[in-house]
C-alpha cells in the first residue's frame, strides 16, 4: 500500500520532466531549422520594436502589456506576442499591438510598412498606444487589409486618399486622434466597409456623398469633430446601418427624411449640432431604434406623433431645442422607454398623463418648459428614479404628495414652479431621496420634521419660499447631506450648531431669513463641520461678537488643497447643484458648484467687535464678505495669509486704522471693497488695489492714494519710515504682471462655465451618462 502510492506519486514528476525535456529540445533545436518566420519580416519587426520606447499604459486600456518586449531574435517571430502568421505560407497576416505601451513616432520609411513585408496582412491594430506621426500613404498598398485601427493614439495629419485602395477593408477605426482635413472622397471605394469610426478628431468638411454607396456599413461614427454641411440624403441608402453618430459637430440643415429608411438603425445620435427645421415624421419608421438623441440643436415645430411607433425605444432625448405643443399622446405606447428628456424647449399643456403608461420609465425630465396645472400620482411608474420638473408652471394647492408615492425616487426637482401651501409630509416615504429641490415656489408653513429617514439625502434646497418657524431638527439625521439651502424664507431660528456633526456638509446657505442670536459656540464634537467650505449666513439678525477662535475650526477651508483636478459638488447626480453668491459686489448665479470654491459670507447682520485674527487660518478662502455689520478695530494683518482670496468685502462697518500694506501682495485678489468705514492712510500698493474703482474706498475718514484722487502728500513722511515699500512695490507689480490672469481665476472659471452652458463640458457629461446607460443596456 505504502509502496504503491510512493510509486505512483513519483512517476508523474518523472514523466513530466521527460516530456518537458522533449518539448524544450524541440523548441530549441528544431525550431530554427524549420524557418517558420521570414527573415526579412523578422528583421523588420525587430527594427520596428527598436524604433519605439515602452511608455506609460494608455488610459483607454483595462490592461496594457508591452508586447514587443517579448520579441527577441532567437525565436520564431510567428510566435511573438501580437503576431500571427499564415499556417501555410508563414506570411504575417495579423499584427495586433493594441494596448502595448508603445511610445514614438511612425515614419513613412519604417521598413515594416514596406509593402513586401505586409502584402498578406489582413489585420493591423495599433490602437491605444502613444503613437504619433502621419499615416504613411504607402498604407494604401497593404491591399489585403480587412481591419485597420489606429484609434486612441496621437496620430495627426490628413487621411491619405490612398486608403481608398484598401478594397477589402471591412473596418476602419481612426477615432480619438488629432487628425485634420476632410474625409477623402476615395473612401467611397471601400465597398466592403462595415464599420467606419472617425470620432473625436479635428476633421472638417462635409460627409462625402460617396459614403452613401458603402452599402454594407453597419456603424458610422463621426462624433466630436468639426464637420459641417448637411447630412447627404444618400445616407438613407445605408440600409444595414445600426449605429449612426454625428453628434458634437457643426452640421446644419434639416434631417433628410431618407433617414427613415434605415430600418435596422438602433442608435441615432445627432445631438449638439446646428440642425434646424422640423423632425421628419419618417423617423417614426425606425422600427428597431433603441436610442435617439436630437438634443442641443435648433429643431422647431411639434414633436411628431409618429415617434410613438418606436416601440423599442429606451432612450429619447429632445432637450435644448425649440419644440412647441404638447407631448404626443402616442408616447404612451413607448413601452420600453426608460429615459425621456425634453428639457429646455417650449412645450406646454398639462402634465402629459400618457407618460403614466410608461412602466419602465426611470428618468424623466420636463424641466424648462411651460407645463402647467396639477401633478398626477406617479404610482403607475414604479421604476421612476429621477423626476425633473424644474422651471414650469405646475401648481397645486393640495398636498402634492402624490409624487412621493414612488419609493424608488432618488432625485426630485420641482424648483421654480407655482406650488402653493405646506411642504408635503409624505416626502418622508421617499427614503431613497438623494436630491430634493423645492426652491422658488410659494410653499408656506414650517418645514416639517420629515428627515428622520433622510440618511441618503445629499442635497436639499427649499430656498425662495415663504417658510416660517424653525429648521426641523430631523435634518441632523441626514448624514449624507452635502448641500443645505434655505435662503430667502422667514425661518426664525438660532444658528444650527446642532448640524455640526454632519460629516459631509459642504455648503450651508441661510441667507435672507430671520436667523438671530449669537455665533458663540462650544463645539461638542472634535471635528466641527469638517467639510464645510461655503457658508452664507448673510442678511439675518445674528448679533454679538465673533469669538476669537471663530475661524479655527473650518478644516476644509484651512487645510492644504489639491487643485490638480476640477470637480463639481454632486457630479454623480443628474441634478446640478447651483448657488447664488455675492461676489465682487454683484449677485452671481453659479449653475454648478466647483468643489474648489470656498466662501464665507456673514454680511448684513448685526455683528460687532473686532474681526478675529483667526481669519488668517482659512488659507483656502476665495470669497470673504463681512460687509454691513458693526465690526470695529483694525483690519487684521493676518488677512495677508489668505493667498487664494479673490473677493474681499469689508464695506459698511466701523473699521479703523490703516489698511495693512502687505495686503497689496495678495495677487489673487480681483475685487476689494473697503468703502464706508473709518479707515485712514495710504491704500496699499500693488496692482490688485490700484486697479479697483475709487468707489471701493469711498466713505472713509482719511484714505489716500490711487485709485482715490486724494494724494498722500501729507502723510508721505510717515510712509518713508517703512523703507521696504518701494522695493515691495516693484516685487508686487512684477508678480502681478507675470501671472496676469491669476486674479479671480476660480471665480473666472465659474463665470466662464456659465457663459458656455451650450458647450460640451457638462453636456458631454450628461450624454456620457446616457452613453453609459446605453452601453449597459446594450450588453
Ligand atoms: C537576427 O539574427 C540573425 C541570425 O541569427 C541575423 O542574421 C540577423 O541580422 C538578426 N537580426 C537582427 C535585427 O538583429
Ligand atoms: C505604394 O504606395 C506608394 C504611394 O501610394 C506608391 O507610390 C507605390 O507605387 C506603391 N508601391 C507598391 C509596391 O505598390
Ligand atoms: C477610388 O476612388 C477614386 C475617387 O473616388 C477613383 O478615382 C479611383 O479610381 C478609385 N480607386 C479604386 C481602386 O477603385
Ligand atoms: C477627445 O478625447 C480626448 C481624450 O480622451 C478628450 O480629452 C477630449 O475631451 C475629447 N474631445 C472632446 C471634444 O470631447
Ligand atoms: C442613394 O440615394 C440617392 C439619394 O437619396 C438616390 O438618388 C439613389 O438612387 C440611391 N442609390 C441607391 C443605389 O440606392
Ligand atoms: C405610426 O404613427 C402614425 C402616427 O402616430 C400612425 O398614423 C401610423 O399608423 C403608425 N405606423 C405604424 C406602422 O404603426
Ligand atoms: C395607456 O395604455 C392603455 C392600454 O395599455 C390605453 O388604453 C390607454 O389609453 C393609455 N393611456 C394613455 C394616457 O395613453
Ligand atoms: C393652476 O393652473 C391652472 C392651469 O394653468 C389654472 O387653471 C388654475 O387656476 C391654477 N390653480 C391655481 C390654484 O392657481
Ligand atoms: C422611516 O421609514 C419607515 C419605513 O421605511 C417608516 O416606517 C417610518 O415611519 C419612517 N420614520 C419616520 C420618522 O418617518
Ligand atoms: C422670532 O420668533 C420669536 C418667538 O419665538 C419672536 O419673538 C420674534 O419676534 C421672531 N422674530 C422675527 C424677526 O419675527
Ligand atoms: C442679540 O439679540 C437678541 C435678540 O434676538 C437679544 O436678546 C440679545 O441681547 C442680543 N445680544 C447682543 C449681544 O446684542
Ligand atoms: C492631487 O490629486 C491628484 C489626482 O487625484 C494626485 O495624482 C496627486 O498626487 C494629488 N497631489 C497631492 C499633493 O495630494
CSV table of N, CA and C in Angstrom, one decimal, residues 1-16:
chain,number,residue,atom,x,y,z
A,1,UNK,N,0.8,-1.2,0.0
A,1,UNK,CA,0.0,0.0,0.0
A,1,UNK,C,0.9,1.2,0.0
A,2,UNK,N,1.7,1.2,1.0
A,2,UNK,CA,2.6,2.3,1.2
A,2,UNK,C,3.5,2.5,-0.1
A,3,UNK,N,4.0,1.4,-0.5
A,3,UNK,CA,5.0,1.4,-1.6
A,3,UNK,C,4.3,1.9,-2.9
A,4,UNK,N,3.1,1.3,-3.2
A,4,UNK,CA,2.4,1.7,-4.4
A,4,UNK,C,2.2,3.2,-4.5
A,5,UNK,N,1.7,3.7,-3.4
A,5,UNK,CA,1.4,5.1,-3.5
A,5,UNK,C,2.7,5.9,-3.8
A,6,UNK,N,3.8,5.5,-3.2
A,6,UNK,CA,5.0,6.2,-3.4
A,6,UNK,C,5.4,6.2,-4.9
A,7,UNK,N,5.2,4.9,-5.5
A,7,UNK,CA,5.5,4.8,-6.9
A,7,UNK,C,4.7,5.7,-7.8
A,8,UNK,N,3.4,5.6,-7.6
A,8,UNK,CA,2.5,6.4,-8.5
A,8,UNK,C,2.8,7.9,-8.3
A,9,UNK,N,3.1,8.3,-7.1
A,9,UNK,CA,3.4,9.7,-7.0
A,9,UNK,C,4.7,10.1,-7.7
A,10,UNK,N,5.7,9.2,-7.7
A,10,UNK,CA,6.9,9.7,-8.3
A,10,UNK,C,7.0,9.6,-9.8
A,11,UNK,N,6.1,8.7,-10.3
A,11,UNK,CA,6.2,8.5,-11.8
A,11,UNK,C,5.7,9.8,-12.5
A,12,UNK,N,4.8,10.5,-11.9
A,12,UNK,CA,4.2,11.6,-12.5
A,12,UNK,C,5.3,12.7,-12.8
A,13,UNK,N,6.0,13.1,-11.7
A,13,UNK,CA,7.0,14.1,-12.0
A,13,UNK,C,8.1,13.6,-13.0
A,14,UNK,N,8.4,12.4,-12.9
A,14,UNK,CA,9.4,11.9,-13.9
A,14,UNK,C,9.0,12.0,-15.3
A,15,UNK,N,7.7,11.6,-15.5
A,15,UNK,CA,7.2,11.6,-16.9
A,15,UNK,C,7.1,13.1,-17.4
A,16,UNK,N,6.7,13.9,-16.4
A,16,UNK,CA,6.5,15.3,-16.8
A,16,UNK,C,7.8,16.0,-17.2
